[in-house]
Coordinates of N, CA and C in Angstrom, one line a residue:
X1 N 1.3 -32.6 21.8 CA 0.6 -31.8 22.8 C 0.9 -30.3 22.6
X2 N -0.2 -29.6 22.4 CA -0.1 -28.1 22.1 C 0.3 -27.4 23.4
X3 N 1.2 -26.5 23.3 CA 1.6 -25.6 24.4 C 0.9 -24.2 24.2
X4 N 0.1 -23.8 25.1 CA -0.5 -22.5 25.0 C 0.3 -21.5 25.8
X5 N 0.6 -20.4 25.1 CA 1.4 -19.3 25.7 C 0.7 -18.0 25.6
X6 N 0.4 -17.4 26.7 CA -0.3 -16.1 26.7 C 0.8 -15.0 27.1
X7 N 0.7 -14.0 26.3 CA 1.6 -12.8 26.5 C 0.8 -11.6 26.9
X8 N 1.1 -11.2 28.1 CA 0.2 -10.2 28.8 C 1.0 -9.0 29.4
X9 N 0.3 -7.9 29.5 CA 0.9 -6.8 30.3 C -0.3 -6.1 31.0
X10 N 0.0 -5.5 32.1 CA -1.1 -4.8 32.9 C -1.4 -3.5 32.2
X11 N -0.5 -2.9 31.6 CA -0.7 -1.6 30.9 C -0.3 -1.7 29.4
X12 N -0.9 -0.8 28.6 CA -0.5 -0.7 27.2 C 0.8 -0.1 27.0
X13 N 1.3 -0.2 25.8 CA 2.6 0.5 25.4 C 3.8 -0.2 25.9
X14 N 3.7 -1.5 26.3 CA 4.9 -2.2 26.7 C 5.7 -2.9 25.6
X15 N 5.1 -3.0 24.4 CA 5.7 -3.8 23.3 C 5.2 -5.2 23.3
X16 N 4.0 -5.4 23.8 CA 3.5 -6.8 24.0 C 3.3 -7.5 22.6
X17 N 2.7 -6.8 21.7 CA 2.4 -7.4 20.4 C 3.7 -7.7 19.6
X18 N 4.6 -6.8 19.7 CA 5.9 -7.0 19.0 C 6.6 -8.2 19.6
X19 N 6.6 -8.4 20.9 CA 7.2 -9.5 21.6 C 6.5 -10.8 21.1
X20 N 5.1 -10.8 21.1 CA 4.4 -12.0 20.8 C 4.7 -12.4 19.3
X21 N 4.7 -11.5 18.4 CA 5.0 -11.8 17.0 C 6.4 -12.4 16.9
X22 N 7.4 -11.8 17.5 CA 8.8 -12.3 17.4 C 8.9 -13.7 18.1
X23 N 8.3 -13.9 19.2 CA 8.4 -15.2 19.9 C 7.7 -16.3 19.0
X24 N 6.6 -16.0 18.4 CA 5.9 -16.9 17.6 C 6.7 -17.3 16.3
X25 N 7.3 -16.3 15.7 CA 8.1 -16.5 14.5 C 9.4 -17.3 14.8
X26 N 10.0 -17.0 15.9 CA 11.2 -17.8 16.3 C 10.9 -19.2 16.7
X27 N 9.7 -19.4 17.3 CA 9.3 -20.8 17.6 C 9.0 -21.5 16.3
X28 N 8.4 -20.9 15.3 CA 8.1 -21.5 14.0 C 9.4 -21.8 13.3
X29 N 10.4 -21.0 13.5 CA 11.7 -21.2 12.8 C 12.3 -22.5 13.1
X30 N 11.9 -23.1 14.2 CA 12.4 -24.4 14.6 C 11.6 -25.6 14.0
X31 N 10.8 -25.3 13.0 CA 10.0 -26.3 12.3 C 8.7 -26.6 12.9
X32 N 8.2 -25.7 13.7 CA 6.9 -25.9 14.5 C 5.7 -25.2 13.7
X33 N 4.5 -25.7 14.0 CA 3.3 -25.1 13.5 C 2.8 -24.2 14.7
X34 N 2.7 -22.9 14.4 CA 2.4 -21.9 15.4 C 1.2 -21.1 15.0
X35 N 0.3 -20.7 15.9 CA -0.7 -19.8 15.6 C -0.7 -18.7 16.7
X36 N -1.2 -17.5 16.3 CA -1.3 -16.4 17.2 C -2.8 -15.9 17.1
X37 N -3.4 -15.7 18.3 CA -4.8 -15.2 18.3 C -4.7 -13.8 19.0
X38 N -5.2 -12.9 18.3 CA -5.3 -11.5 18.8 C -6.5 -11.3 19.6
X39 N -6.5 -11.5 20.9 CA -7.7 -11.3 21.8 C -7.7 -9.9 22.3
X40 N -6.8 -9.0 21.9 CA -6.9 -7.6 22.2 C -8.0 -7.0 21.3
X41 N -9.2 -7.4 21.5 CA -10.3 -7.0 20.6 C -10.6 -5.5 20.7
X42 N -10.3 -4.9 21.8 CA -10.6 -3.4 21.9 C -9.6 -2.6 21.2
X43 N -8.4 -3.1 21.0 CA -7.3 -2.3 20.3 C -6.4 -3.3 19.6
X44 N -6.9 -3.9 18.5 CA -6.1 -4.9 17.8 C -5.0 -4.2 17.0
X45 N -4.0 -5.0 16.7 CA -2.9 -4.4 15.9 C -1.8 -5.4 15.4
X46 N -1.8 -6.6 15.9 CA -0.6 -7.5 15.6 C -0.6 -7.8 14.1
X47 N -1.8 -7.7 13.5 CA -1.8 -8.0 12.0 C -0.9 -7.1 11.2
X48 N -0.7 -5.9 11.7 CA 0.1 -4.9 11.1 C 1.6 -5.4 10.9
X49 N 2.0 -6.0 12.0 CA 3.4 -6.5 12.0 C 3.6 -7.6 10.9
X50 N 2.6 -8.3 10.5 CA 2.7 -9.3 9.5 C 2.3 -8.8 8.1
X51 N 2.2 -7.4 8.0 CA 1.9 -6.8 6.7 C 0.5 -7.0 6.2
X52 N -0.5 -7.4 7.0 CA -1.8 -7.6 6.6 C -2.6 -6.3 6.4
X53 N -3.2 -6.1 5.2 CA -4.0 -5.0 4.9 C -5.4 -5.2 5.5
X54 N -5.8 -4.2 6.3 CA -7.2 -4.4 6.9 C -8.3 -4.7 5.9
X55 N -8.1 -4.2 4.7 CA -9.2 -4.5 3.7 C -9.2 -6.0 3.3
X56 N -8.0 -6.6 3.5 CA -7.9 -8.0 3.1 C -8.4 -9.0 4.1
X57 N -8.8 -8.5 5.3 CA -9.3 -9.3 6.4 C -10.8 -9.5 6.2
X58 N -11.1 -10.6 5.6 CA -12.5 -10.9 5.3 C -13.2 -11.5 6.6
X59 N -12.5 -12.3 7.4 CA -13.0 -12.9 8.6 C -12.1 -12.6 9.7
X60 N -12.6 -12.4 10.9 CA -11.8 -12.1 12.0 C -12.3 -12.9 13.3
X61 N -11.6 -12.7 14.4 CA -12.0 -13.3 15.6 C -13.4 -12.9 16.0
X62 N -13.7 -11.6 15.7 CA -15.1 -11.1 16.0 C -16.1 -11.9 15.3
X63 N -15.9 -12.3 14.0 CA -16.9 -13.0 13.2 C -17.1 -14.4 13.8
X64 N -16.0 -15.0 14.3 CA -16.2 -16.3 15.0 C -17.0 -16.1 16.3
X65 N -16.8 -15.1 17.0 CA -17.5 -14.9 18.3 C -18.9 -14.5 18.1
X66 N -19.3 -14.0 16.9 CA -20.7 -13.8 16.6 C -21.3 -14.9 15.7
X67 N -20.5 -16.0 15.7 CA -21.0 -17.2 15.0 C -21.3 -17.0 13.5
X68 N -20.5 -16.2 12.9 CA -20.6 -16.0 11.4 C -19.7 -16.9 10.7
X69 N -18.7 -17.5 11.3 CA -17.8 -18.4 10.7 C -17.1 -19.3 11.7
X70 N -16.4 -20.3 11.3 CA -15.7 -21.2 12.2 C -14.4 -20.5 12.6
X71 N -13.7 -20.9 13.6 CA -12.5 -20.3 14.0 C -11.4 -20.5 12.9
X72 N -11.4 -21.7 12.3 CA -10.4 -21.9 11.2 C -10.6 -21.0 10.0
X73 N -11.8 -20.6 9.7 CA -12.1 -19.7 8.6 C -11.6 -18.3 8.9
X74 N -11.4 -18.0 10.2 CA -10.8 -16.7 10.6 C -9.3 -16.7 10.7
X75 N -8.7 -17.8 10.3 CA -7.2 -17.9 10.4 C -6.6 -17.6 9.1
X76 N -5.4 -17.0 9.1 CA -4.7 -16.6 7.9 C -3.3 -17.2 8.0
X77 N -2.8 -17.8 6.9 CA -1.4 -18.2 6.9 C -0.5 -17.0 6.6
X78 N 0.3 -16.6 7.6 CA 1.1 -15.5 7.4 C 2.6 -15.9 7.5
X79 N 2.9 -17.1 7.2 CA 4.2 -17.7 7.3 C 5.2 -16.9 6.5
X80 N 6.2 -16.3 7.1 CA 7.3 -15.6 6.3 C 8.0 -16.7 5.4
X81 N 8.5 -16.3 4.2 CA 9.2 -17.2 3.3 C 10.3 -18.0 4.0
X82 N 11.1 -17.3 4.8 CA 12.3 -17.9 5.4 C 11.8 -19.0 6.4
X83 N 10.7 -18.7 7.1 CA 10.2 -19.7 8.1 C 9.6 -20.9 7.3
X84 N 9.0 -20.7 6.2 CA 8.5 -21.8 5.4 C 9.6 -22.8 5.0
X85 N 10.8 -22.2 4.6 CA 11.9 -23.0 4.2 C 12.4 -23.9 5.4
X86 N 12.1 -23.5 6.6 CA 12.5 -24.3 7.8 C 11.4 -25.3 8.2
X87 N 10.3 -25.4 7.3 CA 9.2 -26.3 7.6 C 8.3 -25.8 8.7
X88 N 8.4 -24.5 9.1 CA 7.6 -23.9 10.1 C 6.4 -23.3 9.5
X89 N 5.3 -23.0 10.3 CA 4.1 -22.4 9.8 C 3.7 -21.4 10.9
X90 N 3.2 -20.2 10.4 CA 2.6 -19.2 11.3 C 1.2 -18.9 10.8
X91 N 0.2 -19.0 11.7 CA -1.1 -18.6 11.4 C -1.6 -17.5 12.3
X92 N -2.4 -16.6 11.8 CA -2.9 -15.5 12.6 C -4.4 -15.4 12.6
X93 N -5.0 -15.3 13.7 CA -6.4 -15.0 13.8 C -6.5 -13.6 14.3
X94 N -6.7 -12.6 13.4 CA -6.8 -11.2 13.8 C -8.1 -10.8 14.4
X95 N -8.1 -9.7 15.1 CA -9.4 -9.1 15.6 C -9.7 -8.0 14.6
X96 N -11.0 -7.7 14.5 CA -11.4 -6.6 13.5 C -10.9 -5.2 14.0
X97 N -10.5 -4.5 12.9 CA -10.1 -3.1 13.2 C -11.2 -2.1 12.9
X98 N -12.4 -2.7 12.5 CA -13.5 -1.8 12.1 C -14.1 -1.2 13.4
X99 N -14.3 0.1 13.4 CA -14.8 0.9 14.5 C -16.1 0.3 15.0
X100 N -17.1 0.0 14.1 CA -18.4 -0.5 14.5 C -18.3 -1.8 15.2
X101 N -17.4 -2.7 14.8 CA -17.3 -4.0 15.4 C -16.6 -3.9 16.7
X102 N -15.7 -3.0 16.9 CA -15.0 -2.8 18.2 C -16.1 -2.3 19.1
X103 N -16.9 -1.3 18.7 CA -17.9 -0.8 19.5 C -18.9 -1.8 20.0
X104 N -19.3 -2.7 19.1 CA -20.2 -3.8 19.4 C -19.7 -4.7 20.5
X105 N -18.4 -5.0 20.4 CA -17.8 -5.9 21.4 C -17.8 -5.1 22.8
X106 N -17.5 -3.8 22.8 CA -17.5 -3.0 24.0 C -18.9 -3.0 24.6
X107 N -19.9 -2.9 23.7 CA -21.3 -2.7 24.2 C -21.9 -4.1 24.6
X108 N -21.7 -5.1 23.8 CA -22.4 -6.4 24.0 C -21.5 -7.5 24.7
X109 N -20.2 -7.3 24.6 CA -19.3 -8.4 25.1 C -19.4 -9.6 24.2
X110 N -19.0 -10.8 24.7 CA -19.1 -12.0 23.9 C -18.9 -13.2 24.9
X111 N -19.1 -14.4 24.3 CA -19.1 -15.6 25.1 C -17.6 -16.0 25.3
X112 N -17.2 -16.0 26.6 CA -15.8 -16.5 26.8 C -15.7 -18.0 26.6
X113 N -16.8 -18.7 26.9 CA -16.9 -20.1 26.7 C -16.7 -20.5 25.2
X114 N -17.3 -19.7 24.3 CA -17.2 -19.9 22.9 C -15.7 -19.6 22.5
X115 N -15.1 -18.6 23.0 CA -13.7 -18.3 22.7 C -12.8 -19.5 23.2
X116 N -13.1 -20.0 24.3 CA -12.3 -21.2 24.8 C -12.5 -22.4 23.9
X117 N -13.7 -22.7 23.5 CA -14.0 -23.8 22.6 C -13.3 -23.6 21.3
X118 N -13.3 -22.3 20.8 CA -12.6 -22.0 19.5 C -11.1 -22.2 19.6
X119 N -10.5 -21.9 20.7 CA -9.1 -22.0 20.8 C -8.7 -23.5 20.8
X120 N -9.5 -24.3 21.5 CA -9.2 -25.8 21.5 C -9.4 -26.4 20.1
X121 N -10.4 -25.9 19.4 CA -10.7 -26.4 18.1 C -9.6 -26.0 17.1
X122 N -9.1 -24.8 17.3 CA -8.0 -24.3 16.4 C -6.8 -25.1 16.6
X123 N -6.4 -25.5 17.8 CA -5.2 -26.3 18.1 C -5.3 -27.6 17.3
X124 N -6.5 -28.2 17.4 CA -6.7 -29.5 16.8 C -6.7 -29.4 15.2
X125 N -7.4 -28.5 14.7 CA -7.6 -28.4 13.2 C -6.3 -28.0 12.5
X126 N -5.5 -27.1 13.1 CA -4.3 -26.7 12.5 C -3.1 -27.5 13.0
X127 N -3.4 -28.5 13.8 CA -2.3 -29.4 14.3 C -1.1 -28.6 14.9
X128 N -1.4 -27.7 15.8 CA -0.4 -26.8 16.3 C 0.6 -27.4 17.3
X129 N 1.8 -26.9 17.3 CA 2.7 -27.1 18.4 C 2.6 -26.1 19.5
X130 N 2.4 -24.8 19.0 CA 2.3 -23.7 20.0 C 1.2 -22.8 19.6
X131 N 0.4 -22.3 20.6 CA -0.6 -21.3 20.4 C -0.3 -20.1 21.2
X132 N 0.0 -19.0 20.6 CA 0.3 -17.7 21.3 C -1.0 -16.9 21.4
X133 N -1.3 -16.4 22.6 CA -2.4 -15.5 22.7 C -1.9 -14.1 23.1
X134 N -2.2 -13.1 22.2 CA -1.9 -11.7 22.5 C -3.0 -11.1 23.2
X135 N -2.9 -10.9 24.5 CA -4.0 -10.5 25.3 C -4.3 -9.0 25.3
X136 N -5.4 -8.6 25.9 CA -5.7 -7.2 26.1 C -5.1 -6.8 27.4
X137 N -4.4 -5.6 27.5 CA -3.8 -5.2 28.7 C -4.8 -5.1 29.8
X138 N -4.3 -5.2 31.1 CA -5.2 -5.2 32.2 C -5.8 -6.5 32.5
X139 N -6.8 -6.5 33.4 CA -7.5 -7.8 33.8 C -9.0 -7.7 33.4
X140 N -9.4 -8.6 32.6 CA -10.8 -8.7 32.2 C -11.2 -10.2 32.0
X141 N -12.3 -10.5 31.5 CA -12.7 -11.9 31.4 C -11.8 -12.7 30.4
X142 N -11.5 -12.1 29.2 CA -10.7 -12.8 28.3 C -9.3 -13.0 28.8
X143 N -8.8 -12.1 29.6 CA -7.5 -12.2 30.2 C -7.5 -13.4 31.2
X144 N -8.5 -13.5 32.0 CA -8.6 -14.5 33.0 C -8.7 -15.9 32.3
X145 N -9.4 -15.9 31.2 CA -9.5 -17.2 30.4 C -8.1 -17.6 29.9
X146 N -7.4 -16.6 29.3 CA -6.1 -16.9 28.8 C -5.2 -17.4 29.8
X147 N -5.2 -16.8 31.0 CA -4.3 -17.3 32.1 C -4.7 -18.7 32.5
X148 N -6.0 -18.9 32.6 CA -6.5 -20.2 33.1 C -6.1 -21.4 32.2
X149 N -6.1 -21.1 30.8 CA -5.9 -22.2 29.9 C -4.4 -22.3 29.4
X150 N -3.6 -21.4 29.9 CA -2.2 -21.3 29.4 C -1.3 -22.3 30.1
X151 N -0.3 -22.8 29.4 CA 0.8 -23.6 29.9 C 1.9 -22.7 30.4
X152 N 2.0 -21.5 29.7 CA 3.0 -20.5 30.1 C 2.3 -19.1 30.0
X153 N 2.5 -18.3 31.1 CA 2.1 -16.9 31.1 C 3.3 -16.1 31.0
X154 N 3.4 -15.2 30.0 CA 4.5 -14.3 29.9 C 4.0 -12.9 30.2
X155 N 4.5 -12.3 31.2 CA 4.1 -10.9 31.6 C 5.2 -10.0 31.2
X156 N 4.9 -9.0 30.4 CA 5.9 -8.0 30.0 C 5.7 -6.7 30.7
X157 N 6.8 -6.1 31.2 CA 6.7 -4.9 31.9 C 7.9 -4.0 31.6
X158 N 7.7 -2.8 32.0 CA 8.8 -1.8 31.9 C 9.3 -1.5 33.3
X159 N 10.6 -1.0 33.4 CA 11.1 -0.5 34.7 C 10.4 0.7 35.1
X160 N 9.1 0.6 35.6 CA 8.2 1.7 35.9 C 7.4 1.3 37.1
X161 N 7.2 2.2 38.0 CA 6.4 1.9 39.2 C 5.0 1.4 38.9
X162 N 4.3 2.1 38.0 CA 3.0 1.6 37.7 C 3.0 0.2 37.1
X163 N 4.0 -0.1 36.3 CA 4.0 -1.4 35.7 C 4.3 -2.4 36.8
X164 N 5.2 -2.1 37.8 CA 5.5 -3.0 38.9 C 4.2 -3.3 39.7
X165 N 3.4 -2.3 40.0 CA 2.2 -2.5 40.8 C 1.2 -3.3 40.0
X166 N 1.1 -3.1 38.7 CA 0.1 -3.9 37.9 C 0.6 -5.3 37.8
X167 N 1.9 -5.5 37.6 CA 2.4 -6.9 37.5 C 2.2 -7.6 38.8
X168 N 2.4 -7.0 39.9 CA 2.1 -7.6 41.2 C 0.7 -8.1 41.3
X169 N -0.3 -7.3 40.8 CA -1.7 -7.7 40.8 C -1.9 -8.9 39.9
X170 N -1.3 -8.8 38.7 CA -1.5 -9.9 37.7 C -0.9 -11.2 38.2
X171 N 0.2 -11.1 38.9 CA 0.8 -12.4 39.5 C -0.1 -13.0 40.6
X172 N -0.7 -12.1 41.4 CA -1.6 -12.6 42.4 C -2.8 -13.4 41.8
X173 N -3.3 -12.8 40.7 CA -4.4 -13.5 40.0 C -3.9 -14.8 39.4
X174 N -2.8 -14.8 38.7 CA -2.2 -16.0 38.1 C -2.0 -17.1 39.1
X175 N -1.6 -16.8 40.3 CA -1.3 -17.8 41.3 C -2.7 -18.4 41.8
X176 N -3.7 -17.5 41.9 CA -5.0 -18.1 42.3 C -5.6 -19.0 41.2
X177 N -5.2 -18.7 39.9 CA -5.7 -19.5 38.8 C -4.8 -20.7 38.5
X178 N -3.8 -20.9 39.4 CA -2.8 -22.0 39.2 C -2.2 -22.0 37.9
X179 N -1.7 -20.9 37.4 CA -1.0 -20.8 36.1 C 0.3 -21.7 36.3
X180 N 0.5 -22.7 35.5 CA 1.6 -23.6 35.7 C 3.0 -23.0 35.6
X181 N 3.2 -22.1 34.7 CA 4.5 -21.5 34.5 C 4.4 -20.0 34.2
X182 N 5.0 -19.2 34.9 CA 5.0 -17.7 34.7 C 6.4 -17.2 34.6
X183 N 6.6 -16.4 33.5 CA 7.9 -15.7 33.4 C 7.7 -14.2 33.1
X184 N 8.7 -13.5 33.4 CA 8.6 -12.0 33.2 C 9.6 -11.6 32.1
X185 N 9.2 -10.6 31.3 CA 10.1 -10.0 30.3 C 10.1 -8.5 30.6
X186 N 11.3 -8.0 30.8 CA 11.4 -6.5 31.0 C 11.8 -5.8 29.7
X187 N 11.0 -4.9 29.3 CA 11.2 -4.2 28.0 C 11.5 -2.7 28.2
X188 N 12.1 -2.1 27.2 CA 12.4 -0.7 27.1 C 13.2 -0.2 28.3
X189 N 14.3 -1.0 28.6 CA 15.2 -0.6 29.6 C 16.2 0.4 29.1
X190 N 16.4 1.5 29.8 CA 17.3 2.5 29.4 C 18.8 2.0 29.4
X191 N 19.6 2.6 28.4 CA 21.0 2.1 28.3 C 21.8 2.3 29.6
X192 N 21.4 3.3 30.4 CA 22.1 3.6 31.7 C 21.9 2.5 32.7
X193 N 20.9 1.6 32.5 CA 20.7 0.6 33.5 C 21.5 -0.7 33.2
X194 N 22.0 -1.3 34.2 CA 22.7 -2.6 34.0 C 21.7 -3.7 33.9
X195 N 21.6 -4.4 32.8 CA 20.6 -5.5 32.6 C 20.6 -6.5 33.6
X196 N 21.8 -7.0 34.1 CA 21.9 -8.0 35.1 C 21.3 -7.5 36.4
X197 N 21.6 -6.3 36.8 CA 21.0 -5.7 38.0 C 19.5 -5.6 37.9
X198 N 19.0 -5.2 36.8 CA 17.6 -5.1 36.6 C 16.9 -6.5 36.7
X199 N 17.5 -7.5 36.1 CA 17.0 -8.9 36.1 C 17.0 -9.4 37.5
X200 N 18.1 -9.2 38.3 CA 18.1 -9.7 39.7 C 17.1 -9.0 40.5
X201 N 17.0 -7.6 40.4 CA 16.0 -6.9 41.2 C 14.6 -7.4 40.9
X202 N 14.2 -7.5 39.6 CA 12.8 -7.9 39.3 C 12.5 -9.3 39.7
X203 N 13.5 -10.2 39.5 CA 13.2 -11.6 39.8 C 13.1 -11.8 41.4
X204 N 13.9 -11.0 42.1 CA 13.9 -11.1 43.6 C 12.6 -10.5 44.1
X205 N 12.2 -9.3 43.5 CA 11.0 -8.7 44.0 C 9.8 -9.5 43.8
X206 N 9.6 -10.1 42.6 CA 8.4 -10.9 42.3 C 8.5 -12.4 42.5
X207 N 9.7 -12.9 42.7 CA 9.9 -14.3 42.9 C 9.5 -15.1 41.7
X208 N 9.8 -14.6 40.5 CA 9.4 -15.2 39.3 C 10.6 -15.0 38.3
X209 N 10.9 -16.1 37.6 CA 12.1 -16.0 36.7 C 11.9 -15.0 35.6
X210 N 13.0 -14.3 35.2 CA 13.0 -13.3 34.1 C 13.6 -14.0 32.9
X211 N 12.8 -14.0 31.8 CA 13.2 -14.7 30.5 C 14.1 -13.7 29.7
X212 N 14.0 -12.4 29.9 CA 14.7 -11.5 29.1 C 14.6 -10.1 29.6
X213 N 15.7 -9.3 29.4 CA 15.7 -7.9 29.7 C 16.1 -7.2 28.4
X214 N 15.2 -6.4 27.8 CA 15.4 -5.8 26.5 C 15.6 -4.3 26.6
X215 N 16.7 -3.8 26.0 CA 16.9 -2.3 26.1 C 16.0 -1.6 25.1
X216 N 15.9 -0.3 25.3 CA 15.4 0.6 24.3 C 16.2 0.4 23.0
X217 N 15.6 0.1 21.9 CA 16.3 -0.3 20.7 C 15.9 0.7 19.6
X218 N 16.9 1.4 19.1 CA 16.6 2.4 18.1 C 16.1 1.8 16.8
X219 N 16.6 0.6 16.4 CA 16.2 -0.1 15.2 C 14.7 -0.5 15.3
X220 N 14.3 -1.0 16.5 CA 12.9 -1.3 16.8 C 12.0 -0.1 16.6
X221 N 12.4 1.0 17.1 CA 11.6 2.2 17.0 C 11.5 2.6 15.5
X222 N 12.6 2.5 14.8 CA 12.6 2.9 13.4 C 11.8 2.0 12.5
X223 N 11.8 0.7 12.9 CA 11.0 -0.3 12.2 C 9.5 0.1 12.3
X224 N 9.1 0.6 13.4 CA 7.7 1.2 13.6 C 6.6 0.2 13.2
X225 N 6.7 -1.0 13.7 CA 5.7 -2.1 13.5 C 5.5 -2.4 12.0
X226 N 6.5 -2.1 11.1 CA 6.3 -2.4 9.7 C 6.9 -3.8 9.4
X227 N 7.3 -4.6 10.4 CA 7.8 -5.9 10.1 C 8.2 -6.6 11.4
X228 N 8.6 -7.9 11.3 CA 9.0 -8.7 12.5 C 10.5 -8.4 12.7
X229 N 10.9 -7.9 13.8 CA 12.3 -7.5 14.1 C 13.3 -8.6 13.8
X230 N 13.0 -9.8 14.3 CA 14.0 -10.9 14.2 C 14.2 -11.3 12.7
X231 N 13.3 -11.0 11.9 CA 13.5 -11.3 10.4 C 14.2 -10.1 9.7
X232 N 13.9 -8.9 10.2 CA 14.5 -7.7 9.6 C 15.9 -7.6 10.0
X233 N 16.2 -8.0 11.2 CA 17.6 -7.8 11.8 C 18.0 -9.2 12.4
X234 N 18.2 -10.2 11.6 CA 18.5 -11.5 12.1 C 19.9 -11.6 12.9
X235 N 20.8 -10.7 12.7 CA 22.1 -10.8 13.3 C 22.3 -9.7 14.4
X236 N 21.2 -9.0 14.7 CA 21.2 -8.0 15.7 C 21.3 -8.6 17.2
X237 N 22.1 -8.0 18.1 CA 22.1 -8.5 19.4 C 20.7 -8.6 20.1
X238 N 19.8 -7.7 19.7 CA 18.4 -7.8 20.2 C 17.8 -9.1 19.8
X239 N 18.0 -9.5 18.6 CA 17.5 -10.7 18.1 C 18.1 -11.9 18.8
X240 N 19.4 -11.8 19.1 CA 20.0 -12.9 19.9 C 19.3 -13.0 21.3
X241 N 18.9 -11.9 21.9 CA 18.2 -11.9 23.2 C 16.8 -12.5 23.0
X242 N 16.2 -12.2 21.9 CA 14.9 -12.7 21.6 C 14.9 -14.3 21.5
X243 N 16.0 -14.8 20.8 CA 16.1 -16.2 20.7 C 16.3 -16.9 22.1
X244 N 17.1 -16.2 22.9 CA 17.3 -16.8 24.2 C 16.0 -16.8 25.0
X245 N 15.2 -15.7 24.9 CA 14.0 -15.7 25.6 C 13.0 -16.7 25.1
X246 N 13.0 -16.9 23.8 CA 12.1 -17.9 23.2 C 12.4 -19.3 23.7
X247 N 13.7 -19.6 23.8 CA 14.1 -20.9 24.2 C 13.6 -21.2 25.7
X248 N 13.7 -20.1 26.5 CA 13.2 -20.3 27.9 C 11.7 -20.4 28.0
X249 N 11.0 -19.7 27.1 CA 9.6 -19.7 27.2 C 8.9 -21.0 26.6
X250 N 9.4 -21.5 25.5 CA 8.7 -22.6 24.8 C 9.2 -23.9 25.3
X251 N 10.3 -24.0 26.1 CA 10.7 -25.3 26.6 C 10.2 -25.6 28.0

């Protein structure tokens, strides 16, 4: 049975794509078949973390949504060598980075039903254990679809009043859509904050479990989206926290 996990934030800049990539890779490191779909069609970018050259992307999620190809034809095997040795697999369905295709989506939209059908087909054809959906920030049609079909909704936020307000709205929507399991991840926490205090405050405020509290990390900033953190720094305390969060999210 495939578990669908949507990673969402109400605002941009929270580190959502980095978190999604790391969660997916760590899930695959346990011998699982994992796919990531970049539904952040307006501002795609998770392909960069996997070292994909935009010129090498012949088919994208956009092509599937415009019925130019099947959803499987828009998938790329991006399994890191170390993950392959663990019998895990990582597939990525990127969104187009071409300005004209982004503009077309913004002007014309697309069929959410077709997207839903494609995700189900993808799970079956790739024989997935986990499907991760990297959502577009805020609330729109594709976000509502992602929430509705998810087994787990991961909401990432920073210790910021605007993020708190947006998260509260997102949680209200998730509850109305009967999202089965929702967890919070707090990112970019300043070193002067006590992580346990932050975790207790957030979980009490929102009445939702917190899967992880991640500090501002200099190595993450230096990496600058040029790789997957847990692979580049496998023994880093930050990676240990990522493993713990992954365990809570995928089980």
